[in-house]
Structures are given as structure tokens and as C-alpha cells.
Coordinates of C-alpha atoms and ligand atoms in Angstrom, one line a residue:
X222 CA 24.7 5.2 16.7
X223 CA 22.3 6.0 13.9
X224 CA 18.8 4.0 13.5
X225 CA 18.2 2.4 10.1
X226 CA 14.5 0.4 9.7
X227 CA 14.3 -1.7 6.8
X228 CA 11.5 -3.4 5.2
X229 CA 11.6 -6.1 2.8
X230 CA 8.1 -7.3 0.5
X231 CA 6.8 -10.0 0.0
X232 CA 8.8 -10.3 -3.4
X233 CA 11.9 -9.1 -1.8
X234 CA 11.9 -12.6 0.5
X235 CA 10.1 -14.3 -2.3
X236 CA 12.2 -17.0 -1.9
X237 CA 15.7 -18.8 -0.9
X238 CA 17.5 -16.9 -2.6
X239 CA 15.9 -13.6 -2.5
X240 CA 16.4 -13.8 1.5
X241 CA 20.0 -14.7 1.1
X242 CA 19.8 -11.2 -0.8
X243 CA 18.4 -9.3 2.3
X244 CA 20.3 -11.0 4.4
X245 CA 23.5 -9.4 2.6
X246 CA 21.6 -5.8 2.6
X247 CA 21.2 -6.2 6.1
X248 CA 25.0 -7.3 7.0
X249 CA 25.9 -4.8 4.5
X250 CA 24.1 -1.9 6.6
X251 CA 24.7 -3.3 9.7
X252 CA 28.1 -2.3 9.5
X253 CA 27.8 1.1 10.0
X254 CA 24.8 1.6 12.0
X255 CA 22.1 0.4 14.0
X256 CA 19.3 -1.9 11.6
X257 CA 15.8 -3.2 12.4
X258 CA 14.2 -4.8 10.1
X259 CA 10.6 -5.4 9.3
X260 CA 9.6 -8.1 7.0
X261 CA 6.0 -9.1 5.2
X262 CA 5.0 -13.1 3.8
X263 CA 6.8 -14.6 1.5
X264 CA 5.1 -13.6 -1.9
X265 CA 1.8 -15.5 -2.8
X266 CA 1.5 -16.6 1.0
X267 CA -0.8 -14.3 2.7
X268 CA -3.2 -14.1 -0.5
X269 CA -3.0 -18.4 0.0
X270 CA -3.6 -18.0 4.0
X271 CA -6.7 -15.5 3.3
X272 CA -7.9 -18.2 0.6
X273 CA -7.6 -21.3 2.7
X274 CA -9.8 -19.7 5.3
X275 CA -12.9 -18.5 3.5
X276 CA -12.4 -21.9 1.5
X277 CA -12.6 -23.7 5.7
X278 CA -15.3 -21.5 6.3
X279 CA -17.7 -23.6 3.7
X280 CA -16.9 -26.0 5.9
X281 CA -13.9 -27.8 3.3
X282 CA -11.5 -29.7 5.1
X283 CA -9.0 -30.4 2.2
X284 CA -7.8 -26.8 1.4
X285 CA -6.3 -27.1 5.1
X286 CA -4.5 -30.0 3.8
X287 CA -3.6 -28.4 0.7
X288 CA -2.4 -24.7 2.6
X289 CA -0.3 -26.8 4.8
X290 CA 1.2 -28.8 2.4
X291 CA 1.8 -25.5 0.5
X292 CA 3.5 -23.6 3.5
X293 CA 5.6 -26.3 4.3
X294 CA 7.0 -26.9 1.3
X295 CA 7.6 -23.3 0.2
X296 CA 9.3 -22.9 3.5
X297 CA 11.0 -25.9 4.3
X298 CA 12.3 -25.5 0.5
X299 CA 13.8 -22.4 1.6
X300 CA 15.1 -23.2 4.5
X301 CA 17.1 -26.4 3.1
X302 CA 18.8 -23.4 0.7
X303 CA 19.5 -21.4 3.3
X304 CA 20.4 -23.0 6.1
X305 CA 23.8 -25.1 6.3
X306 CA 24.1 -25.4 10.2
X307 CA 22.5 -28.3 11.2
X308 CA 21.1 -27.1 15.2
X309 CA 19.7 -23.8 13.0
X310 CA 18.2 -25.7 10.9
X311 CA 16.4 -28.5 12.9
X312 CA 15.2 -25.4 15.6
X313 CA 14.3 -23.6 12.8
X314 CA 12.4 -26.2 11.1
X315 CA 10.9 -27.0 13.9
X316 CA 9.5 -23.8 14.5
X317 CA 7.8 -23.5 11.2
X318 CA 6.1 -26.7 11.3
X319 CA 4.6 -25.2 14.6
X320 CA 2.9 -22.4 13.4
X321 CA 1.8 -24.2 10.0
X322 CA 0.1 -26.5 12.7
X323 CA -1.5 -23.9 14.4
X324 CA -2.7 -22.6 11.4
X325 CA -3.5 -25.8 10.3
X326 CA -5.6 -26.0 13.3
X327 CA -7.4 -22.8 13.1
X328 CA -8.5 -23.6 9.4
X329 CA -10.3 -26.9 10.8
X330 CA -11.9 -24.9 13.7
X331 CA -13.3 -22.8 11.1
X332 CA -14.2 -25.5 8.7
X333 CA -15.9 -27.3 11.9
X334 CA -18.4 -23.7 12.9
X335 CA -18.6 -22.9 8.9
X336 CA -18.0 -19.9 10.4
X337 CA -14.9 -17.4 9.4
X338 CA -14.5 -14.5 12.6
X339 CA -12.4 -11.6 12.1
X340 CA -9.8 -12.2 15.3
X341 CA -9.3 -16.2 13.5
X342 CA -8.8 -14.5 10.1
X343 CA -6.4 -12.0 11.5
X344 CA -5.1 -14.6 13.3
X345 CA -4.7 -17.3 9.6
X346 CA -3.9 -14.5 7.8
X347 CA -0.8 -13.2 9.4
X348 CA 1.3 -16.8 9.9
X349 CA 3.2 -15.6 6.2
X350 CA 4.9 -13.1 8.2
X351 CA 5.5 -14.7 11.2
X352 CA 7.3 -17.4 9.3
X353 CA 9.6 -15.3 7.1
X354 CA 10.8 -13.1 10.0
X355 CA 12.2 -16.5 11.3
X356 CA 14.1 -17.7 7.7
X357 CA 15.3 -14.1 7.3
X358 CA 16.2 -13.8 11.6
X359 CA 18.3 -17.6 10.6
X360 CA 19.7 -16.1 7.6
X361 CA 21.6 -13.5 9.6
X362 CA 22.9 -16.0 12.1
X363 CA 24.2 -17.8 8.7
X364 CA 26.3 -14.6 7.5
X365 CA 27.5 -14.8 11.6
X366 CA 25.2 -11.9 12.6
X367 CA 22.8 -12.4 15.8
X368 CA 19.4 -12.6 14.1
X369 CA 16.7 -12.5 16.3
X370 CA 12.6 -12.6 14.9
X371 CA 10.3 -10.4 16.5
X372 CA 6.6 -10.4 16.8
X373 CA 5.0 -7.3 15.9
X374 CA 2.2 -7.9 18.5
X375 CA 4.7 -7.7 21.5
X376 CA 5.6 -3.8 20.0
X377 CA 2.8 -2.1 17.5
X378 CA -0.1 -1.6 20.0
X379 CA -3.4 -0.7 18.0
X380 CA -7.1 0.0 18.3
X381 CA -9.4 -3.4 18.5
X382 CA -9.9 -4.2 14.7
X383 CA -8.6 -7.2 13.3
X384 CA -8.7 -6.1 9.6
X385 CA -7.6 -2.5 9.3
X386 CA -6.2 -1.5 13.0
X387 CA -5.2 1.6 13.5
X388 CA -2.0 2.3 15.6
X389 CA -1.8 3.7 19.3
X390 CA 1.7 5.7 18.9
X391 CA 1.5 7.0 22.3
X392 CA 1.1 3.3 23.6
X393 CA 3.6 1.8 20.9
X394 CA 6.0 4.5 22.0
X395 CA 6.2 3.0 25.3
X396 CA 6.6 -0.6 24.2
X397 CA 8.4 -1.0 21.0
X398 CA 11.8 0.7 22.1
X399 CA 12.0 -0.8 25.3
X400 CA 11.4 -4.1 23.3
X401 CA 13.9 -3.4 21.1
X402 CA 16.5 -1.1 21.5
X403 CA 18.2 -2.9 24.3
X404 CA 18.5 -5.9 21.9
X405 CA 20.2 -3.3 18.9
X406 CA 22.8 -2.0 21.9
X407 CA 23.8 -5.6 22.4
X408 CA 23.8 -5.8 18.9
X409 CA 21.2 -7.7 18.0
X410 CA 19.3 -7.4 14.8
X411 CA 15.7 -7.6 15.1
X412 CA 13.3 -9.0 12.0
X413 CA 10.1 -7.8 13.1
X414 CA 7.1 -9.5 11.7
X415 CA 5.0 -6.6 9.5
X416 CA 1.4 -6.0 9.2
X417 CA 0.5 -7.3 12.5
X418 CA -0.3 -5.1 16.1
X419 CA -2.2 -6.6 19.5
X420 CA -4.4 -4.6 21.2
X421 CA -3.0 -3.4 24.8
X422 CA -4.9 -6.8 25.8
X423 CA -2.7 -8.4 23.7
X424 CA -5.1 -10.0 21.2
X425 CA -3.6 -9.9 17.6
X426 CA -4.8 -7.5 15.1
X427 CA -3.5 -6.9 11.6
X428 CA -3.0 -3.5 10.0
X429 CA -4.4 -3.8 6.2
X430 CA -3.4 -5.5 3.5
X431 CA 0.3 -4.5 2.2
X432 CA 0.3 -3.2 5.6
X433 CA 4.0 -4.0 6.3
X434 CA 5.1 -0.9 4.9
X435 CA 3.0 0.8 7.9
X436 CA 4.4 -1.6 10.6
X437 CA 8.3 0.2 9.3
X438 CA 6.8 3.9 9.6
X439 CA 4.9 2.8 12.8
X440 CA 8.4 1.2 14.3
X441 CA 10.8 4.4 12.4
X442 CA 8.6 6.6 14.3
X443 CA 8.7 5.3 17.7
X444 CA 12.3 4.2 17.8
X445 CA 13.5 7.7 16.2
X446 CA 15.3 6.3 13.4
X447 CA 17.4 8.3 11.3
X448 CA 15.8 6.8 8.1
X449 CA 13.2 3.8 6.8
X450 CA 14.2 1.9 3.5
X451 CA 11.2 0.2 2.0
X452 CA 12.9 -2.7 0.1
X453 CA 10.8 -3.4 -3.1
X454 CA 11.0 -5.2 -6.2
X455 CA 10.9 -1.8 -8.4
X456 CA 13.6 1.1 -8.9
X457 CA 11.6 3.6 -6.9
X458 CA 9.0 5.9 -8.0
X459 CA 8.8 7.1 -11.7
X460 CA 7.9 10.1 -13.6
X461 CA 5.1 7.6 -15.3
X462 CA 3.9 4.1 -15.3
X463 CA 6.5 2.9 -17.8
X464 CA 4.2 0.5 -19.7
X465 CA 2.8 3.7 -20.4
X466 CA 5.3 5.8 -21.2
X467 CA 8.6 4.9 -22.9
X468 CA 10.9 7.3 -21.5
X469 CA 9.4 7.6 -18.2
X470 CA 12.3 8.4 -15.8
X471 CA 13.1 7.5 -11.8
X472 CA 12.4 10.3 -9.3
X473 CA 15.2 11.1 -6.7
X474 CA 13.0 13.1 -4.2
X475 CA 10.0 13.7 -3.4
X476 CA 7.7 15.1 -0.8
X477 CA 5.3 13.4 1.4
X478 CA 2.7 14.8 -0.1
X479 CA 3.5 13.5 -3.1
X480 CA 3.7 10.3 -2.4
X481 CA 0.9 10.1 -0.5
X482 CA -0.9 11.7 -3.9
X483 CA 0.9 8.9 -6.2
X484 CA 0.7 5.9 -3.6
X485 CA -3.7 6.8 -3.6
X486 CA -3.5 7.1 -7.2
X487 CA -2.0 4.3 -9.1
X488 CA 1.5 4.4 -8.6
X489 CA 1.0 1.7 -6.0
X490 CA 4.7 1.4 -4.2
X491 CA 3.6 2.3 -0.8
X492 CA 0.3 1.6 1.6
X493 CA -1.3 4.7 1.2
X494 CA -1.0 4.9 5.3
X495 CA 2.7 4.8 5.1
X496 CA 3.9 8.4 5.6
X497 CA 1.4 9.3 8.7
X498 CA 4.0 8.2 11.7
X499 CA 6.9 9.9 10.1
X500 CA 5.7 13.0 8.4
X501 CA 5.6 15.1 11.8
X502 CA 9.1 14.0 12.5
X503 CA 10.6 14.9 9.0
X504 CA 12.0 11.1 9.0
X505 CA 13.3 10.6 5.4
X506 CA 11.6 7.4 3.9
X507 CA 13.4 5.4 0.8
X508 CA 11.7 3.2 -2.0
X509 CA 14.9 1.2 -3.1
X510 CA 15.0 -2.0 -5.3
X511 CA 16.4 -5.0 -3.4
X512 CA 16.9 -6.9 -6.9
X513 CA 19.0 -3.9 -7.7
X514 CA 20.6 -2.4 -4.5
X515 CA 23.0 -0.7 -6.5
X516 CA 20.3 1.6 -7.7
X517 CA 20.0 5.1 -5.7
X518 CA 15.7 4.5 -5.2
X519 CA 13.5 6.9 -4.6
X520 CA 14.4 9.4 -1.3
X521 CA 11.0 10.9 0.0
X522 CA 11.3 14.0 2.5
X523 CA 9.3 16.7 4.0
X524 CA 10.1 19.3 1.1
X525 CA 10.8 16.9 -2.0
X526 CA 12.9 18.5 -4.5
X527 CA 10.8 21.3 -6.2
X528 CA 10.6 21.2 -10.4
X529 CA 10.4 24.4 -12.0
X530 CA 7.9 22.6 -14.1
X531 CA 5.7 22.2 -11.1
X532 CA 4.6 18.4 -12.3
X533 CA 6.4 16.0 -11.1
X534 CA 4.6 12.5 -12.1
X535 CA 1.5 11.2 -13.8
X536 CA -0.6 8.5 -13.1
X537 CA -3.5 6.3 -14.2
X538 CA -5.9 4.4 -12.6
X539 CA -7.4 2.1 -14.9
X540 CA -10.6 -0.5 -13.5
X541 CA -12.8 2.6 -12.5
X542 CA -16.4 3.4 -13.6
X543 CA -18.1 7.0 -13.8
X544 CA -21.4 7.2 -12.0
X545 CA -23.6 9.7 -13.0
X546 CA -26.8 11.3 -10.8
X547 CA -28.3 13.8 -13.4
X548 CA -31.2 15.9 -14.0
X549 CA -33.1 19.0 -14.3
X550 CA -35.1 18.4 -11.1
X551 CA -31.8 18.2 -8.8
X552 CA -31.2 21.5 -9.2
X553 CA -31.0 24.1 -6.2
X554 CA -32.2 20.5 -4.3
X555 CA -30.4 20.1 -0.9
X556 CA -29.7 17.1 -0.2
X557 CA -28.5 15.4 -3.8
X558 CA -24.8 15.0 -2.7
X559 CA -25.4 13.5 1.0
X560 CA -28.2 11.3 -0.4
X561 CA -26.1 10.2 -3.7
X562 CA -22.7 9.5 -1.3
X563 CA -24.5 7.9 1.7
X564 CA -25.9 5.6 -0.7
X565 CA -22.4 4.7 -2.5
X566 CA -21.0 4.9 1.4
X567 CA -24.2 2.2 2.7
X568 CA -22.6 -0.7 0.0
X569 CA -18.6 0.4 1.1
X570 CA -17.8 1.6 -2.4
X571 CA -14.8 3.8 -2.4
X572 CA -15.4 7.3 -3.5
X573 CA -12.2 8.0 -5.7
X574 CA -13.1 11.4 -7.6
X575 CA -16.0 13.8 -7.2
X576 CA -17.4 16.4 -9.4
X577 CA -20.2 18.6 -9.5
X578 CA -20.2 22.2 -12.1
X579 CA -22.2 24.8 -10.9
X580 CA -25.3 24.3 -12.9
X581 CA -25.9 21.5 -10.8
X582 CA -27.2 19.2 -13.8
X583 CA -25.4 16.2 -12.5
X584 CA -23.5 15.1 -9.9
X585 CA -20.7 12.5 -10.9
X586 CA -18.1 10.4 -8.8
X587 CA -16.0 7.7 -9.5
X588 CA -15.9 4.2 -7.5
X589 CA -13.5 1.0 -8.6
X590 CA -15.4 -1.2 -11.5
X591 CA -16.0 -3.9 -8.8
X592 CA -18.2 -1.6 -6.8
X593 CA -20.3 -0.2 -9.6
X594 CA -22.8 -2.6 -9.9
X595 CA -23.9 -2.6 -6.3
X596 CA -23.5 1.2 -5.9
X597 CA -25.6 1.6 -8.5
X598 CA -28.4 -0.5 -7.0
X599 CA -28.2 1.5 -4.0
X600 CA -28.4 4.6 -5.5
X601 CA -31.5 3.7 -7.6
X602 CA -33.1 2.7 -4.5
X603 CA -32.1 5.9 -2.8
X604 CA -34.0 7.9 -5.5
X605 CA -36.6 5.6 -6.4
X606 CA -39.1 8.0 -5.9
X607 CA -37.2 11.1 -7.2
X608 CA -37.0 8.5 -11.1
X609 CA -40.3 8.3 -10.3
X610 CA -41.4 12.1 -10.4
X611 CA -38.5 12.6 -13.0
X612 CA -36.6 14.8 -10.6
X613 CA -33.7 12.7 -11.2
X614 CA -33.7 11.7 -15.2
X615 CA -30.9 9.5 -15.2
X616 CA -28.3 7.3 -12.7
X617 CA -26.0 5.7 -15.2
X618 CA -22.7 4.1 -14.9
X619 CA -20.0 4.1 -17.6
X620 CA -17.6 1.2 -17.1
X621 CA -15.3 2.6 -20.3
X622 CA -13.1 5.4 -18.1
X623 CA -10.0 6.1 -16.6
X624 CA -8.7 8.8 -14.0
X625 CA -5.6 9.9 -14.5
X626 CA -3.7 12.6 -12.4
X627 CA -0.7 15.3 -12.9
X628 CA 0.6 15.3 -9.2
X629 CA 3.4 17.5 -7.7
X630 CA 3.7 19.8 -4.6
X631 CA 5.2 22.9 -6.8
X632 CA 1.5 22.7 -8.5
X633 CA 0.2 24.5 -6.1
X634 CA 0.0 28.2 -6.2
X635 CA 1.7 27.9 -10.1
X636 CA -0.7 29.8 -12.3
X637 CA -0.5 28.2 -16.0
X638 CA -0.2 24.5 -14.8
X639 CA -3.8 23.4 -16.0
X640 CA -3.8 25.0 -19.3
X641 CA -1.2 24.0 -20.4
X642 CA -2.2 19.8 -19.2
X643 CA -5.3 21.0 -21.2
X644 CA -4.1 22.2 -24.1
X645 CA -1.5 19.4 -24.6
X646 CA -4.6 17.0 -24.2
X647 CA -6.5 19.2 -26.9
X648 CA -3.6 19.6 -29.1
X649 CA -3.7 15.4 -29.0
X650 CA -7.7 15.4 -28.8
X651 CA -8.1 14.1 -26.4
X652 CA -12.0 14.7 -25.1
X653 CA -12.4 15.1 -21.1
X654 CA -15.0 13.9 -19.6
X655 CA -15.1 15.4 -15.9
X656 CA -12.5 17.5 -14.0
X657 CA -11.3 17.7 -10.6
X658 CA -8.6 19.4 -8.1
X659 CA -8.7 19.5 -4.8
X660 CA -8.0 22.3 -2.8
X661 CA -4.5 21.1 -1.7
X662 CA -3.2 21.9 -5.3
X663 CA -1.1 18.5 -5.4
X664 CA -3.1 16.8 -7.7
X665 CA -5.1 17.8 -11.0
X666 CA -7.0 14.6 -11.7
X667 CA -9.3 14.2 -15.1
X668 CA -11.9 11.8 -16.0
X669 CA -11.2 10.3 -20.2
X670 CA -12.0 7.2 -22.0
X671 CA -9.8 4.3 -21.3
X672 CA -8.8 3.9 -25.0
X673 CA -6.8 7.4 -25.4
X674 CA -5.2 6.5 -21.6
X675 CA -2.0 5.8 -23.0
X676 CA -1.5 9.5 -25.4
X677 CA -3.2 11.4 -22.6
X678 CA -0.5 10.1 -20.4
X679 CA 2.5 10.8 -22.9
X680 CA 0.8 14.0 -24.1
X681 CA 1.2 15.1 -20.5
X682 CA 4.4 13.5 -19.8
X683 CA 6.1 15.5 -22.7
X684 CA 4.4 18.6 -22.5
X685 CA 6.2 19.3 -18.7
X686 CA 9.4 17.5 -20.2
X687 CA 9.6 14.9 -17.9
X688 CA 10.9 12.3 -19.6
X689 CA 14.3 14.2 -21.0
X690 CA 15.6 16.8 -18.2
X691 CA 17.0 14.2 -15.6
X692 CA 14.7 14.3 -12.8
X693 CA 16.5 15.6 -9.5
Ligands
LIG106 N1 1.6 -9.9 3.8 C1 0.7 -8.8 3.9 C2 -0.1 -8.7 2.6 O1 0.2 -9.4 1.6 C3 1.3 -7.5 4.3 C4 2.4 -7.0 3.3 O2 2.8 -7.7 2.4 O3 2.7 -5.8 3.5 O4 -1.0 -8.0 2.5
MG107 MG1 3.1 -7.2 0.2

């Protein structure tokens, strides 16, 4: 029988009603196949779990109050909606007001040390999902379907990091389907709790934030599903951010590649880790709407479906600042680059676009606006004595930018692409600031000012017609 994982958001069990709606998708899939399903927090509740802690962690004892107040009315709420049978709903219950107390618990721990450890926040901040998989496991057993929650840790083993783990497939591979697939043959549907792992000791670890989508890829790869359905609260992925763009249109395929391009810039649908476990495999992954099942979604695959036009989607990324290391006296200098990015890398600022011409004058780089101020202490300290002899004039930052990017696997190896994105932006004038493509050919990104964003986005967007032909 064919494999189907599912993953709902955090919007998509947002609340009583919204889970009644998975529920149905579920039943609905279950029919003809095999599901598993993977579910994050209810919306709002991680970012509240996350909050409560570092608030405990000053040593305030009535946020705890105020988080478990919070959790238990947001799910007993639900729960009362959902739930008519009364045994379901008193175990049920139950088990909720457990974990809100262990929670509970672990915030006054905290609040009694002042002191906030990784394996305690991994272990606050991943009690969201660990209660929805229960509503959404007694939601099944409500349509008459054997709903059965999960936990994550006992299938998606991972490396020791509580923040960002990284999965062990071989390890997982061994666990998770002998965890799970006898359940499915007895027809069972699992609702696995997202964004959490254990390492092979068992201690719990947490993938990332918005890391669910990772825990469905981890869990499609292992079990050999046929396909993964990322239940969101948006059609799929579009031509162009449609705040942006008036005509901007849905995509029906793409590749892996390009939406690993469009999920790192802007078109934030999926965790940019998403498409590791299933690439190798070929496993087709869908972005589909679950406020609008009805809608076909988004169908990524290894090959996409080619444009002649060789663009597929732009995007923007807005909240960026240009950093600039210039001068005459960094020229032929070895050394610039590694001191200039060790410096950004010793305050974690994110490098998200690089670009150096050959004259060597200046080296500039992009981080998010939230990391420029420190990255730009850091570099000043870095070349404190190269201001000093004037071998490096300047370091400046300019907060008044955007990136945006013309992405699409067809790019590559298509002479003609950037000219014409240039000359569309010149025929608009539009003035670019910095340039850069990397080698893969996916993705032509360019540096302007944040107030022509919006025409150098529809400049683009029409010039490769992508907004009128209906997108395959
Ligand atoms: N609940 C987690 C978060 O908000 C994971 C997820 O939603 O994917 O980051
Ligand atoms: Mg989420």
C-alpha cells in the first residue's frame, strides 16, 4: 500500500476547528493509502514556550503562571470543541494538564538557577508539539479512525545539539519504521510530534525552528514514502510575493533546487533543510493549502517543470543591510576576505550575499539588519590598525537595501537571461548596487534600494512573462 506523510503548521492546527479540518484531510487520505502524519504547535505556542523561559530565567516566577494559564486554556478550549466522547476527553485532558505541568515545572527550575540551559529550553520549547499531536491523534478517534500520537524522540535520532540537531539517517532508518510501520499495517494512524529528535541516548533535542517541515522529510525518507504533503496556510509557491506583484501566479512544479533557492531567499514556505532527506531518493514533496484543500499546491520533484523562459520566480528579501570593506590599500592584499568574513562569522551574523569585482576596491556582503550593528563593530576591530594606516578607507553599512533574486533551474546554461533582467531594470531605472550569481546558475541575485523593490520585482516579473502564460 502506498506511504503518504503529512505535515500540518502551526496555522494549519491553529485551533478547534482548524484540527477538525486535518482531521478530515487525514480520513479523507486515509482511505486510499497508508498516512503518517507529522504535526508542529499550535500557532503562537512555541514562540510563547521560548518566551516564558528566557522570562524564568531572570528569575520571574509569574510568566510560568501566566504560560500555563495560556496552554491550558488554548488547549483545553480546543479540546471541549473537539472532543464529544466523554472517556476521550477526560484521558485526553488529562494528558495535557500533565505536560503543561511538567513544563510548568521546568520554567520554575529555571526561574529558581536564573539560569536558562539548552537541553531545558529544548526541553520548554517543544511541549506545543507534543500537545497538538495528542488533540489531532483524539480528533481521528472522533471521525472513528485509530489515532495514535507519536513522540518524535522515540523515531528521529540526531547528533547532541538541542537547538539545531542534525539528523542520523542511518540511525533513524533503523528506528523510525520499526516504530511505525507495524502500527500503519494494523492500521493505525500515527501523528508524530515535529521538530523534535533524541540523541541515541535518548535525551531530547529539537531540530530548528519551523523545523517540523524537516521532521516530515526526515520520517518520508526513512519510511520510503511515496510522497510528503506539507499542509500550510498558503496556495503553494508563487511566481512572486503577491503583495508585490499583482498578477503573480501559483507554480505547479518545481525542482528541488529551486526550492531550496526560494525557501533561502524570501519565499519562506519551507525550512530551508527540508529537501536534504528526500532529494537522493527523488521523493516528490507537496506545498498544499489546508484552508483550501481543493487547491492543486505546489508539486516539487527532482526535475521541476522546465520554462522556456528559464525564470521561474522572483523574490525579495527586505530587512538586509550592505556592508562595505573598501579601499585603495586592500588591493592585491591577501587576507581581506578571510579577515572581513571571520570577523562577520566571530558575532554569528549570517552571510546572505557576497560580492567582490576584480579591481578589488571593496569587498561587500550582505547580513540581516539585526546583525549589522555588531558585525560592524567586529569588523572595525578586525582592521583597526589597517583605518589606522588608511589601508582600509572605509567600513560602512547601508541599512536602506534589498536583495532580490530571479531563481530557476532552466537559468543555468541559458545565454541572454541576465541581460535581459538587466535591461528590464534599466528600461525602469532602476540603479543596481552590487551583483551576484553563484556558480550553480539557479539564482541571479542583485543588491537595489529598498524604495524601487516593488518595480524592480514587477519589471522582472513581466519582462519573463510570468504573470500571464499559466505557469505549468
Ligand atoms: N513549532 C516549531 C516552531 O514554531 C516548529 C514548527 O512549527 O515547525 O518553530
Ligand atoms: Mg511553524
Amino acid at each position: 500500500m502506498k506511504l503518504q506523510v503529512m505535515k500540518f503548521g502551526g496555522t494549519s492546527v491553529g485551533d478547534a476547528e482548524c484540527i477538525a479540518r486535518a482531521a478530515k484531510i487525514i480520513a479523507s487520505a486515509a482511505r486510499a493509502r497508508s498516512v503518517v502524519a507529522v504535526v508542529s504547535a499550535m500557532s503562537g505556542v512555541t514562540n510563547r514556550l521560548i518566551a516564558a523561559a528566557h522570562q524564568a530565567a531572570t528569575g520571574d516566577k509569574a510568566a510560568t503562571n501566566e504560560l500555563a494559564a495560556a496552554l491550558s486554556t488554548q488547549h483545553a478550549g480546543a479540546i471541549d470543541a473537539l472532543i464529544k466522547d466523554e472517556s476521550r476527553h477526560a484521558k485526553l485532558s488529562a494528558e495535557v494538564q500533565q505536560i503543561i505541568r511538567e513544563v510548568a515545572a521546568l520554567c520554575r527550575g529555571t526561574a529558581l538557577l536564573r539560569e536558562l540551559t539548552p537541553r531545558t529550553l529544548a526541553a520548554i520549547s517543544s511541549a506545543g508539539e507534543r500537545l497538538s499531536a495528542r488533540l489531532l491523534a483524539a480528533a481521528l478517534c472522533e471521525l472513528g479512525l485509530h489515532g495514535v500520537a507519536v513522540e518524535a524522540s522515540e523515531l528521529i535520532i540526531t547528533e547532541d545539539d538541542s537547538a539545531q540537531a542534525e539528523p542520523l539517517m542511518k540511525e533513524t532508518r533503523e528506528r523510525a519504521p520499526a516504530r511505525l510501520l507495524p502500527l500503519v499495517k494494523d492500521g493505525v494512524l500515527p501523528v508524530v510530534t515535529g521538530f523534535i529528535g533524541a540523541t541515541a541516548e535518548g535525551i531530547l533535542t529539537t531540530l530548528g525552528r519551523g523545523g517540523s517541515d524537516y521532521s516530515a522529510t526526515i520520517l518520508g525518507a526513512v519510511l520510503d514514502a511515496d510522497e510528503i504533503i506539507i499542509w500550510t496556510d498558503v496556495d503553494g509557491v508563487l511566481t512572486a510575493d503577491p503583495r508585490l506583484v499583482m498578477d503573480a501566479r501559483l507554480l505547479r512544479e518545481i525542482s528541488y533546487n529551486e526550492a531550496a533557492e526560494l525557501a533561502h531567499f524570501g519565499a519562506k514556505v519551507l525550512h530551508p533543510k527540508t529537501l536534504r532527506p528526500v532529494a537522493d531518493a527523488g521523493i516528490p514533496v507537496w506545498i498544499r493549502n489546508s484552508f483550501a484543500p481543493e487547491e492543486p499546491g505546489t508539486k516539487i520533484t527532482r526535475t521541476g517543470h522546465p520554462t522556456e523562459s528559464g525564470v521561474k520566480a522572483i523574490t525579495a528579501i527586505s530587512n538586509v543591510s550592505l556592508i562595505t570593506v573598501g579601499g585603495r590599500g586592500i588591493v592585491g592584499v591577501i587576507g581581506v576576505a578571510a579577515k572581513t568574513f571571520t570577523a562577520a562569522a566571530s558575532v554569528r551574523a549570517n552571510v546572505l550575499l557576497i560580492s567582490q569585482s576584480s579591481s578589488e576596491n571593496d569587498i561587500c556582503f550582505i547580513v540581516d539588519s539585526g546583525d549589522a550593528e555588531r558585525t560592524l563593530k567586529a569588523l572595525k576591530k578586525a582592521f583597526a590598525s589597517d583605518l589606522v594606516h588608511h589601508n582600509v578607507e572605509h567600513i560602512r553599512v547601508n541599512p536602506g537595501i534589498c536583495i532580490i533574486a530571479a531563481v530557476g533551474e532552466k537559468m543555468r546554461g541559458t545565454p541572454g537571461i541576465a541581460g535581459r533582467l538587466f535591461s528590464a531594470l534599466g528600461k525602469r531605472g532602476v540603479n543596481i548596487i552590487a551583483i551576484a550569481q553563484g556558480s550553480s546558475e539557479y539564482n541571479v541575485s542583485f543588491v537595489v534600494e529598498a524604495s524601487v523593490m516593488q518595480s524592480a520585482v514587477a519589471a522582472i516579473h513581466e519582462e519573463f512573462d510570468l504573470g500571464r502564460r499559466s505557469i505549468k
